[in-house]
Coordinates of C-alpha atoms (C1' of nucleotides) in Angstrom, one line a residue:
Chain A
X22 CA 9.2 -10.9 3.2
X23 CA 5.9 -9.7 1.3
X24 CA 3.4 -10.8 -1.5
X25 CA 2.3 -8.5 -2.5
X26 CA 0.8 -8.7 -6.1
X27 CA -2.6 -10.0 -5.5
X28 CA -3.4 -11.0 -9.2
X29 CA 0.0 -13.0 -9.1
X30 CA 2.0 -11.3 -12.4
X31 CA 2.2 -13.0 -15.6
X32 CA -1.0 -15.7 -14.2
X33 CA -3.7 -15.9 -15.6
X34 CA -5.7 -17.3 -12.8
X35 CA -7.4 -14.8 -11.5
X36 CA -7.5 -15.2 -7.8
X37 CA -10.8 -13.7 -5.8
X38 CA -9.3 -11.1 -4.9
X39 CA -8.9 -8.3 -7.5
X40 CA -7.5 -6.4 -5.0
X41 CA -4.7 -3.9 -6.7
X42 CA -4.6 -0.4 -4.9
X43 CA -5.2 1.1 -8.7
X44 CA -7.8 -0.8 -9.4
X45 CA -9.8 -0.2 -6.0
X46 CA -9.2 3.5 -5.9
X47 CA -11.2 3.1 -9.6
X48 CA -14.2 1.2 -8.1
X49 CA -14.5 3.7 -5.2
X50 CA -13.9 6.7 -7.4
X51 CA -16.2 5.7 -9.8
X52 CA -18.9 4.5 -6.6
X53 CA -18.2 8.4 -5.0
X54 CA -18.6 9.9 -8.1
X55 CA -21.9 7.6 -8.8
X56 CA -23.2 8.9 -5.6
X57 CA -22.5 13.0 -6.5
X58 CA -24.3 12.5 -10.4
X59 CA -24.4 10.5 -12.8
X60 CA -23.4 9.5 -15.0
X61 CA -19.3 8.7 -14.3
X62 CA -17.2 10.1 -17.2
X63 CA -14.2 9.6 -18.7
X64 CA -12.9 13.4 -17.5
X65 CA -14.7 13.5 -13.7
X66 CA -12.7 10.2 -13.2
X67 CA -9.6 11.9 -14.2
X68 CA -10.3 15.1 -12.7
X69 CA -10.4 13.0 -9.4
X70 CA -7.9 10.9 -9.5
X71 CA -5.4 13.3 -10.6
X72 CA -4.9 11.3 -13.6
X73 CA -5.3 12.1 -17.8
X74 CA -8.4 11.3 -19.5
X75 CA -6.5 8.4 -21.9
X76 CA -5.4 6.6 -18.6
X77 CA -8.9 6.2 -17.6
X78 CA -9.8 4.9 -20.8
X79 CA -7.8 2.4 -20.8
X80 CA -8.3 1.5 -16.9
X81 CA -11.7 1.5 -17.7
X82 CA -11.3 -1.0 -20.4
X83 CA -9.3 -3.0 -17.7
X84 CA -12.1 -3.1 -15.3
X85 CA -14.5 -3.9 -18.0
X86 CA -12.7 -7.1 -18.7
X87 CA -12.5 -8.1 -15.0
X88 CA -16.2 -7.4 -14.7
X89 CA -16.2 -4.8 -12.6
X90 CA -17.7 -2.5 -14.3
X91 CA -20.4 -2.1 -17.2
X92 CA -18.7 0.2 -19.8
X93 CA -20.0 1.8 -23.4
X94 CA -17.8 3.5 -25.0
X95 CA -18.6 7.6 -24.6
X96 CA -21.5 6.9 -22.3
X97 CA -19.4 6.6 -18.6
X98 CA -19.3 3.8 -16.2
X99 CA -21.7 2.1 -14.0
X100 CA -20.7 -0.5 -11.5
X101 CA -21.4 -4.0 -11.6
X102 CA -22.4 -6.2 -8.4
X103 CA -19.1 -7.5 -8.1
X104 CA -17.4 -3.5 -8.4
X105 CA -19.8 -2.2 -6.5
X106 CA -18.6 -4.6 -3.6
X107 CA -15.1 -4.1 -3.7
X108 CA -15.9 -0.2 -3.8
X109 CA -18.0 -0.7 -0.3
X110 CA -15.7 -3.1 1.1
X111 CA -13.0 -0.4 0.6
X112 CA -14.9 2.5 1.7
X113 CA -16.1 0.7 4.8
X114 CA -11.9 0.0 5.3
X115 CA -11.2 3.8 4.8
X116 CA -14.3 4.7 7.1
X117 CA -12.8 2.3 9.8
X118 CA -9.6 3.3 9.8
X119 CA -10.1 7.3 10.5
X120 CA -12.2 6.2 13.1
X121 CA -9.8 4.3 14.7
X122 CA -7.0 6.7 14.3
X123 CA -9.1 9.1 15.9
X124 CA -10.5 7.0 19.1
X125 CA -7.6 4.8 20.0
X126 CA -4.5 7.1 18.8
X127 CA -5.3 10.4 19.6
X128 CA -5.4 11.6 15.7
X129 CA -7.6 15.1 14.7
X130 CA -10.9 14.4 12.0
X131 CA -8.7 16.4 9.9
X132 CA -5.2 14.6 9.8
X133 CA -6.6 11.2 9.0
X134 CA -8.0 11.1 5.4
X135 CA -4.4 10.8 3.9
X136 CA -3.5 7.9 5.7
X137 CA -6.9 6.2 5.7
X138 CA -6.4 6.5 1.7
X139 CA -3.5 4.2 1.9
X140 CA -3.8 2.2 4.4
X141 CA -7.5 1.2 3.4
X142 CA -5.9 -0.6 0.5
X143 CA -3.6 -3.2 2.8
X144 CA -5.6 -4.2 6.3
X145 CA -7.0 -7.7 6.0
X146 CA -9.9 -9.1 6.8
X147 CA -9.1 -9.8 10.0
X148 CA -7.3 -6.9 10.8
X149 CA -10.8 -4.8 9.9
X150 CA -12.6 -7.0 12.0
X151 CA -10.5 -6.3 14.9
X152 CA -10.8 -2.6 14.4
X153 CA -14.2 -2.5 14.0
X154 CA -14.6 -4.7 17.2
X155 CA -12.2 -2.6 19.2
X156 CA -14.5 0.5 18.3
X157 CA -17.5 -1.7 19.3
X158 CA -18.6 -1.4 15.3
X159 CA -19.3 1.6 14.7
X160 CA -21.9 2.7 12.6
X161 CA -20.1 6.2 11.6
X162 CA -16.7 7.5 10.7
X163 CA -15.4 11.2 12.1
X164 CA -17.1 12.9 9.6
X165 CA -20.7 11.6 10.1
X166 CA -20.4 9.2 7.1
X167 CA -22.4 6.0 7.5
X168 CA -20.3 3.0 7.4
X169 CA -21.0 0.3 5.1
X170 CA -21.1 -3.2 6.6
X171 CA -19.0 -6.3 5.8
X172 CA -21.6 -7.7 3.9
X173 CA -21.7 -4.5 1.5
X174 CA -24.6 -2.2 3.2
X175 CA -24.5 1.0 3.7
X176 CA -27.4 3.3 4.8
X177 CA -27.4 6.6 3.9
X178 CA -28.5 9.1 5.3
X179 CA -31.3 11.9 4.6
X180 CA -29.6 15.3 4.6
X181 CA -29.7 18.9 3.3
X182 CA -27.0 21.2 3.3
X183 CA -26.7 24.0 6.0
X184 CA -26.9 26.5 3.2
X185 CA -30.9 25.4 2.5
X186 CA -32.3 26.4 5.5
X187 CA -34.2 29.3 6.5
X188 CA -34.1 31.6 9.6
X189 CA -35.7 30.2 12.4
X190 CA -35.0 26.0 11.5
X191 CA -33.2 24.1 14.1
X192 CA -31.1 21.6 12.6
X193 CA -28.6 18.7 13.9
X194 CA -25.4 18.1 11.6
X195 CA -25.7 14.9 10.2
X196 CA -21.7 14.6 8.1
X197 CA -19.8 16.6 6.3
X198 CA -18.8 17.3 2.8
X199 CA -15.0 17.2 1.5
X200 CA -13.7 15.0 4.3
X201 CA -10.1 15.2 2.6
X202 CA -10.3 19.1 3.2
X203 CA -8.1 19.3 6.4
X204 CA -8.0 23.3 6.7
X205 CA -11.7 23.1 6.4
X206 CA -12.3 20.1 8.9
X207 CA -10.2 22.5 11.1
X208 CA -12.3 25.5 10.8
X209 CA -15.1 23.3 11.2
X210 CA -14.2 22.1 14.2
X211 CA -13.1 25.6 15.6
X212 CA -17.1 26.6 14.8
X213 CA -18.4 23.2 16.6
X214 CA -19.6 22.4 13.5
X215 CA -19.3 18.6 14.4
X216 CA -21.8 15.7 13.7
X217 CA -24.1 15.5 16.2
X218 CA -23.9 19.4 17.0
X219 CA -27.6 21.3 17.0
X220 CA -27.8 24.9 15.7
X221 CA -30.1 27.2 14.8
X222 CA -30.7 29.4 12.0
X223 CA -30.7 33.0 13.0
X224 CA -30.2 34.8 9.7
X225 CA -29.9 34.2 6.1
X226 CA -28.4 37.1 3.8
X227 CA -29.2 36.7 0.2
X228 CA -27.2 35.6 -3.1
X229 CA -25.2 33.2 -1.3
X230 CA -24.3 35.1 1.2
X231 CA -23.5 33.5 5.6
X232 CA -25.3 32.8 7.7
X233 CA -25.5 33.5 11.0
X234 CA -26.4 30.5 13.5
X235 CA -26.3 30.0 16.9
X236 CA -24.8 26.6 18.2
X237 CA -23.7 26.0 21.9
X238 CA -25.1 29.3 22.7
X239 CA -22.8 30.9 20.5
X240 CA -23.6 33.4 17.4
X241 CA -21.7 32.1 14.3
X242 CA -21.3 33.8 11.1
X243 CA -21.2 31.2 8.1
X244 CA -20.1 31.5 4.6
X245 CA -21.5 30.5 1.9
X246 CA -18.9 27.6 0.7
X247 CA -19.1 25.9 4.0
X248 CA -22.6 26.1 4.9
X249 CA -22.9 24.1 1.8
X250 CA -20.5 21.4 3.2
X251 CA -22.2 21.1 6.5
X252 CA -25.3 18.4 5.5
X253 CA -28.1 18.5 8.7
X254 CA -31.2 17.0 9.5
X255 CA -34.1 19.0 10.7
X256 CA -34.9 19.1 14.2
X257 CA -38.5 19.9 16.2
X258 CA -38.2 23.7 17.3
X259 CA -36.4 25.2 20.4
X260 CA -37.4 23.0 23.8
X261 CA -41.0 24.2 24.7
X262 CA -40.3 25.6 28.3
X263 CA -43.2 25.0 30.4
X264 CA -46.1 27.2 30.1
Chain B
X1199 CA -7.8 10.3 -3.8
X1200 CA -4.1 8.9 -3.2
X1201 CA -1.3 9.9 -4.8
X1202 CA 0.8 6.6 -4.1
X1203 CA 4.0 7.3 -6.0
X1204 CA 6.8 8.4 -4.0
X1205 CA 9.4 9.0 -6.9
X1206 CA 6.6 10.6 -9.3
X1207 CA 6.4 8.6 -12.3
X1208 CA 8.4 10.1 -15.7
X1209 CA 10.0 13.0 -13.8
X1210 CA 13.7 12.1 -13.2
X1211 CA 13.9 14.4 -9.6
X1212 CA 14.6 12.0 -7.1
X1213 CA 12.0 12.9 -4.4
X1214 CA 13.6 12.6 -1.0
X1215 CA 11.3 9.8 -0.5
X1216 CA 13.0 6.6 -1.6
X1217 CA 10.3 4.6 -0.6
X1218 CA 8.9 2.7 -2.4
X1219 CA 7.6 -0.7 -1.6
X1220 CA 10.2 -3.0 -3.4
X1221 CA 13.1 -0.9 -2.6
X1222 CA 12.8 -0.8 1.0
X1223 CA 11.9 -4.9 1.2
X1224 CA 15.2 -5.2 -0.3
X1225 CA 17.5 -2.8 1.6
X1226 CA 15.8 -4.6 4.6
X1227 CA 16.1 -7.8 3.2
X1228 CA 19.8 -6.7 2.6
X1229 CA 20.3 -5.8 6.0
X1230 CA 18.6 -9.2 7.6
X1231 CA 21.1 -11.4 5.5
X1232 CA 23.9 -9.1 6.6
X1233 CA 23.2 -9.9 9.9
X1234 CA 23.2 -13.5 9.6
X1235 CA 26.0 -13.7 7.5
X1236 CA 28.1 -12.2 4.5
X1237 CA 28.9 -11.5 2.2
X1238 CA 25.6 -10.9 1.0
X1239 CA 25.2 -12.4 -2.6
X1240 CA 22.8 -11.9 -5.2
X1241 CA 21.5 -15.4 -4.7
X1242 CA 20.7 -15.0 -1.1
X1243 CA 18.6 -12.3 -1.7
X1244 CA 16.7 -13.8 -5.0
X1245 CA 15.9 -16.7 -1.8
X1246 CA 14.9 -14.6 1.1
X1247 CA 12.7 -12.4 -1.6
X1248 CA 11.8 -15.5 -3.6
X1249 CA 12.1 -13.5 -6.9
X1250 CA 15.2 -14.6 -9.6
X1251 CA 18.0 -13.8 -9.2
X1252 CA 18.3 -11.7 -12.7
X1253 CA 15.7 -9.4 -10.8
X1254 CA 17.9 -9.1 -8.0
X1255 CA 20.8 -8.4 -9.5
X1256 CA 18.9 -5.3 -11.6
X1257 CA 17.3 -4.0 -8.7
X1258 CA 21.1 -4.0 -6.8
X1259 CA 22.1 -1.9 -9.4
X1260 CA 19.0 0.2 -9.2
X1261 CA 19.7 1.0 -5.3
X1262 CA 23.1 1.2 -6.7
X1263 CA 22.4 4.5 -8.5
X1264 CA 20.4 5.7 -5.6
X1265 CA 23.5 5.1 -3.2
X1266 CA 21.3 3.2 -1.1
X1267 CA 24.0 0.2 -1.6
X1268 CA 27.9 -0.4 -2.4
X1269 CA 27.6 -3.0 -5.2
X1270 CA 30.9 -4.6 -6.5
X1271 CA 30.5 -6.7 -9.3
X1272 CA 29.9 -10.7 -8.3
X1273 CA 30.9 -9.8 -5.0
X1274 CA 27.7 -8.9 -3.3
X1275 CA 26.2 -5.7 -1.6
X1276 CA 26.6 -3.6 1.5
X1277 CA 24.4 -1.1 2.4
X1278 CA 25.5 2.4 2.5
X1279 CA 24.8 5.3 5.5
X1280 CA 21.5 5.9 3.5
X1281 CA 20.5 2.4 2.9
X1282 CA 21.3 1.4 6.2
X1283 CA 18.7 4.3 7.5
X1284 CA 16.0 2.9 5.6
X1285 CA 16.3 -0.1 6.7
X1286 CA 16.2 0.5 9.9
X1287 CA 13.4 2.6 10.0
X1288 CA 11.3 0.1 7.6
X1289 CA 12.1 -2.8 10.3
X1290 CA 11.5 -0.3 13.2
X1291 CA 7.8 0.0 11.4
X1292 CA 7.5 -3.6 11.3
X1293 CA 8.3 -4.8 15.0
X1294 CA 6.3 -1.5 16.5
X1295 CA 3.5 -2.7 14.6
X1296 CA 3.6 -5.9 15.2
X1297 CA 3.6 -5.4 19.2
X1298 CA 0.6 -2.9 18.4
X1299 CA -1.4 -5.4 16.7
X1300 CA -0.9 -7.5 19.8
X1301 CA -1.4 -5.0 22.6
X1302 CA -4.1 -2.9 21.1
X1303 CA -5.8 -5.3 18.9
X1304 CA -5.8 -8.7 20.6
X1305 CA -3.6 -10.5 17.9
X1306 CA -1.1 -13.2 19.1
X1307 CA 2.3 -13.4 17.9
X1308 CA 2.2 -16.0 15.2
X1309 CA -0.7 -13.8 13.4
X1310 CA 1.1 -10.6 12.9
X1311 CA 4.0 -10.8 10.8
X1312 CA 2.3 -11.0 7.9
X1313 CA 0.0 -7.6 8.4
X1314 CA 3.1 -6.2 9.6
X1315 CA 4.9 -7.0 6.4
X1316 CA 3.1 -5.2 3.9
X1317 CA 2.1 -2.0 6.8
X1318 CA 5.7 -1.1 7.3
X1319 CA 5.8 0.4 4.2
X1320 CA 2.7 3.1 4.4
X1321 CA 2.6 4.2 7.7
X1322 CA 3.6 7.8 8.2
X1323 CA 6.2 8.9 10.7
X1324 CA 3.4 10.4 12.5
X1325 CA 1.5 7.1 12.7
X1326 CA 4.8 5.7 13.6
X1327 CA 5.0 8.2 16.1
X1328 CA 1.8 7.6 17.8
X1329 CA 1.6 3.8 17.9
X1330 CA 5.2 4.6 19.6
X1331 CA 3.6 6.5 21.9
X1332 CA 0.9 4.3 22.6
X1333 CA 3.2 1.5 22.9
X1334 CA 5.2 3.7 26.0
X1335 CA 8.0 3.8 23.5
X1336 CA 8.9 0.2 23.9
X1337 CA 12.3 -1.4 23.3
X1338 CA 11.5 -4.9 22.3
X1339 CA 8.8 -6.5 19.9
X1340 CA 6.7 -9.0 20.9
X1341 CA 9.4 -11.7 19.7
X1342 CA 11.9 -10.4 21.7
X1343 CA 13.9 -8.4 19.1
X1344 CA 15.2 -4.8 19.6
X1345 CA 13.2 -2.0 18.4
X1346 CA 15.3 0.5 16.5
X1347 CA 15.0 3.8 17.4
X1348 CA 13.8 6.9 15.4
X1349 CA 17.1 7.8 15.1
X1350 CA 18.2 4.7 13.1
X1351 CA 20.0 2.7 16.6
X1352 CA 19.4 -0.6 17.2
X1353 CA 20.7 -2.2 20.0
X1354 CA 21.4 -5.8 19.7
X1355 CA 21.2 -8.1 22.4
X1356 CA 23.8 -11.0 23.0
X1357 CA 22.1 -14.7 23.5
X1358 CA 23.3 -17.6 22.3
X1359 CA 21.0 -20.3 20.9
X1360 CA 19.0 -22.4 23.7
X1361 CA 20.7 -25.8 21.8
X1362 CA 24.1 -24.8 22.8
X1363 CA 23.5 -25.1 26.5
X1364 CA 24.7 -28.0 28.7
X1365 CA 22.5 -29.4 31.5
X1366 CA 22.3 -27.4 34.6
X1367 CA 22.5 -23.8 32.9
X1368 CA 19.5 -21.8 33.7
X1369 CA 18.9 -19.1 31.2
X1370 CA 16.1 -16.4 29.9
X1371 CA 14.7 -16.4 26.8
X1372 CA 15.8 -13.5 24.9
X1373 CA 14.3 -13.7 21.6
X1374 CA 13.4 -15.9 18.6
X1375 CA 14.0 -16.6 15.6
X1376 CA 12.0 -17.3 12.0
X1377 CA 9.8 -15.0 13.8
X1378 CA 7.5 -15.4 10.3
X1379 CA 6.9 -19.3 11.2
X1380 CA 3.2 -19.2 12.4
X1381 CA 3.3 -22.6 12.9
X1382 CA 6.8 -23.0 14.7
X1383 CA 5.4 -19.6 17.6
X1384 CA 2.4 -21.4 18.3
X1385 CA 4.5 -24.6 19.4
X1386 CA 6.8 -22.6 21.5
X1387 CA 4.2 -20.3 23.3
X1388 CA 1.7 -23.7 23.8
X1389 CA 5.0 -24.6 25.6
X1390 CA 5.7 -21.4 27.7
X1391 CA 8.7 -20.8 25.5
X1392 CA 8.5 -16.6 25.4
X1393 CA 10.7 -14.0 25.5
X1394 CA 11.5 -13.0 29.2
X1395 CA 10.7 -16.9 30.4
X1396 CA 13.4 -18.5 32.4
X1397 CA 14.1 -22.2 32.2
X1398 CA 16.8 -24.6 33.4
X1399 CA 18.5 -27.4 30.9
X1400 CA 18.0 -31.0 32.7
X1401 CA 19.2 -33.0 30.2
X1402 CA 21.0 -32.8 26.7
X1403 CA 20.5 -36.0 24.2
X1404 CA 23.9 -36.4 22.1
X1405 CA 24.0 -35.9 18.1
X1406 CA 21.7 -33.0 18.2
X1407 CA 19.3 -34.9 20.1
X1408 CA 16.2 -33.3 22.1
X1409 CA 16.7 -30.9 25.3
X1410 CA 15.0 -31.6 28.3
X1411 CA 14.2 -28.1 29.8
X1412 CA 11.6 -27.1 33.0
X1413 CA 10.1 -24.3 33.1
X1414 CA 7.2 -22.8 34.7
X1415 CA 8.1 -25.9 37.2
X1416 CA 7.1 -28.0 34.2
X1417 CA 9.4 -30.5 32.2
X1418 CA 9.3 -30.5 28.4
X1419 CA 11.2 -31.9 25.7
X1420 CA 11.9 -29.9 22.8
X1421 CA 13.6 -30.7 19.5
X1422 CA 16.9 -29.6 18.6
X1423 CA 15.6 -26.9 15.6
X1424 CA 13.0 -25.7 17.5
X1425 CA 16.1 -24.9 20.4
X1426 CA 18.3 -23.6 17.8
X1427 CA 15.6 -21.2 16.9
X1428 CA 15.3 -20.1 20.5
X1429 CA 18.1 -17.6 21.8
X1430 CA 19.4 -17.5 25.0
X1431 CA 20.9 -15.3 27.9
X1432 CA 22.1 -17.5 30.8
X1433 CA 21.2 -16.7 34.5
X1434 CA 22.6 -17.3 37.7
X1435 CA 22.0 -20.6 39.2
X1436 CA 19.0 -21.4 41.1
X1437 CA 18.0 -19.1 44.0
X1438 CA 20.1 -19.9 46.3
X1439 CA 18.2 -21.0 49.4
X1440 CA 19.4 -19.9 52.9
X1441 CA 21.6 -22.2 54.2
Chain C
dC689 C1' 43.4 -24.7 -17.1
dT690 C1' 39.0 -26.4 -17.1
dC691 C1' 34.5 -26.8 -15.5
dA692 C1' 30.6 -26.3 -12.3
dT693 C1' 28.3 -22.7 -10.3
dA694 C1' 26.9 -18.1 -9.4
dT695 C1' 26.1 -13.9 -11.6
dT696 C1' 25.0 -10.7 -15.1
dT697 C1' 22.9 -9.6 -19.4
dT698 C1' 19.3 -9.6 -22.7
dA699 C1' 14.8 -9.9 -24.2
dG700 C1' 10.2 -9.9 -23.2
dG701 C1' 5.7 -9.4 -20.2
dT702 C1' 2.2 -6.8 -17.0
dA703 C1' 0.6 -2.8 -14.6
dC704 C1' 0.3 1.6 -14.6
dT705 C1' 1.3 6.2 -16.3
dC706 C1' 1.7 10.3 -19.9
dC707 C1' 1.4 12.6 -24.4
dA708 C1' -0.4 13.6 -28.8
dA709 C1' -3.2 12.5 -32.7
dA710 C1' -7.6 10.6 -34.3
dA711 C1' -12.4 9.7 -33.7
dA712 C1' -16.8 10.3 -31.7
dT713 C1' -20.2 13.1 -29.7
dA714 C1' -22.5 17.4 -28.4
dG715 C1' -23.8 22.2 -28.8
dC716 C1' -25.4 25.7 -31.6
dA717 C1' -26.5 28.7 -35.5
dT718 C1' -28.8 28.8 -39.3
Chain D
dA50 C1' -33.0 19.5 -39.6
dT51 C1' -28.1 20.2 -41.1
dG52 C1' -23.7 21.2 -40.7
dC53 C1' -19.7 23.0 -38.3
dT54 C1' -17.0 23.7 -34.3
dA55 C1' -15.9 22.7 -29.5
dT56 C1' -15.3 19.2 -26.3
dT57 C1' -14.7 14.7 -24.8
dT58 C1' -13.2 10.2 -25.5
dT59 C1' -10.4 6.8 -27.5
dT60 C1' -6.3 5.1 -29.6
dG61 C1' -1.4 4.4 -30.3
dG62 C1' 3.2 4.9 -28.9
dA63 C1' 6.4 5.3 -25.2
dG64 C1' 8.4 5.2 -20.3
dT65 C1' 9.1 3.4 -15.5
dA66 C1' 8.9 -0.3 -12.2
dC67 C1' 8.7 -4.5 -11.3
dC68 C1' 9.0 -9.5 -12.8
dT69 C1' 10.6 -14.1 -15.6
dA70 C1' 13.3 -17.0 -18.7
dA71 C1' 17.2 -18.0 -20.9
dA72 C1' 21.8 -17.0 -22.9
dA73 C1' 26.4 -15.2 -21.9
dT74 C1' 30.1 -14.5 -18.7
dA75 C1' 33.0 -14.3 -14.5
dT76 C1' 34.7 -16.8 -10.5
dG77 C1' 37.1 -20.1 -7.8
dA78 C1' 38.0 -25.3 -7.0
dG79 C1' 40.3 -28.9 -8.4

DNA sequence: CTCATATTTTAGGTACTCCAAAAATAGCAT
DNA sequence: ATGCTATTTTTGGAGTACCTAAAATATGAG
């Protein structure tokens, strides 16, 4: 049956690949939080992984010995080259993966995060290859997230949130915020608020209040806490029918 | 991000989940070796795990507690109602995925074990569900061994090992075995030798000696291991030509 | 009954966690 | 700028889930 300890227990050796679920779900913690603000503390760590400050401590410690990360004590985390990788590579594994449960098994962009988070952790190299081949390499996961490549790329993408815009701007969703928020995804979706879809600003109430937007020739009313999730990209005004 | 631990560390309420990683490789290791033979002995297992045999015997008493298996002193293990479920369902995972990785994803059947090893223990009954389904719910894995059902059944086929055959039999492959020996599958399908092939003994050397089988109107020789390895169902004689 | 062998026990190590106390930093009033 | 409190971070001690190595013990063969 299995292997399954990568860094073989009680070696020393240290074989290339540093590859423990706990450890990766650091790297790409630590790279998502990175990408919201910096800089990566002790407590935003442990607020997202669920875990108490100490533990992160002395993870961090651990990480800081493999090289992963660059660490000074009560100043946060940065990456190095060599974390920053294994982050990608695991992103790029969890970006796969929801795509694939998606296109070739029938799965809903709001069921798959879960499962993504595990299984990105245990495909090999092959088997990501084969994915990504069988979905003719994509270059975006169900949420409108760019997919990094297997050399460790990832382009992202200019965006502002729904919630910026004024009355009048067309816009064309470019991803979406808190991915791992099913009931939202679902709500989402139920509006058509998809990545690709092309709305337009009708109204803005004040203080934070909806929106109103029209999308597939539909009027929509918008919170305030979604809009904010919804990230677009301008588009060029309404189709100029011909004069 | 994931919350991995099924039996929640430090809090003594035994989720219903007992699954984790090491304790369904054993009940399913357990359940293997039962098959072959038993009793099924502490030292067996410490083999087919390739751990000691002092971590055996402390995990055996771990399952022990979790009724997962009857565990008598220096008289080896059985698995109990429960143990036998989770077994079942772990090797279920394994051969559905490993006939997905082929059908979907263009493996061949000495690459897949592996991969299939360490997914049978994170995919959810719903992913288990829909590679089922995308599958056509199929009885047999790609080796030729039953697929148990949801329900914990597994039909087990009769065939007798291709080396016990006298010349003149013909006979269908049913299934192999040591389907984890890369090498040993690419040998047998480089010589047509695949579940649901049909071949006729020609000659049998004495002493354990090679078989000389045709199929696919070829002739091949095969060692006796490798035709202990393949299992048999015999066939009617030759089509009988019209007289 | 004795001895080789298999099994179990004991002690100790790594990876991860938690909790609680100690230490360091930061915020703020003066 | 100084000093005090609030907050964050680190440390230390302990627990679970594995594992190994080596000592102790039970079994069955002769």
């Amino acid at each position: 049956m299995p292997k399954i300890n990568a860094l073989e227990t009680g070696s020393s050796e240290q074989r290339n690949s540093l590859n423990h679920q706990a450890i990766e779900d650091y790297l790409k913690t630590i790279y998502m939080l990175a990408m919201e603000e910096t800089p990566v503390t002790t407590s935003r760590i442990a607020e997202a992984r669920d875990v108490k400050p100490g533990s992160v401590t002395s993870m961090i410690q651990r990480l800081a010995k493999l090289h992963l990360v660059n660490y000074e004590k009560h100043y946060g985390v940065t990456l190095t080259d060599a974390g920053t990788k294994v982050a990608l590579e695991v992103i790029r594994h969890h970006r796969l993966i929801e795509l694939f449960l998606i296109e070739a098994l029938g799965f809903t962009w709001d069921e798959v995060h879960e499962q993504a988070d595990i299984l990105e952790h245990v495909i090999s190299e092959k088997l990501e290859e084969r994915i990504a081949a069988a979905l003719n390499y994509p270059q975006f996961d169900p949420h409108g997230n760019p997919i990094p490549s297997r050399e460790g790329v990832m382009h992202s993408v200019e965006a502002e949130p729904l919630s910026a815009l004024a009355a009048g701007v067309r816009a064309r969703i470019a991803y979406v915020l808190n991915d791992e928020n099913s009931e939202m995804l679902r709500y989402l979706a139920e509006l058509g608020l998809t990545p690709g879809a092309v709305l337009e600003i009708k109204q803005v109430a004040p203080f934070a209040g909806p929106l109103t937007v029209e999308i597939e020739k539909e009027s929509r009313v918008i919170g305030h806490t979604i809009a904010s999730a919804v990230m677009v990209t301008r588009e060029p005004a309404d189709e100029p029918v011909a004069p």
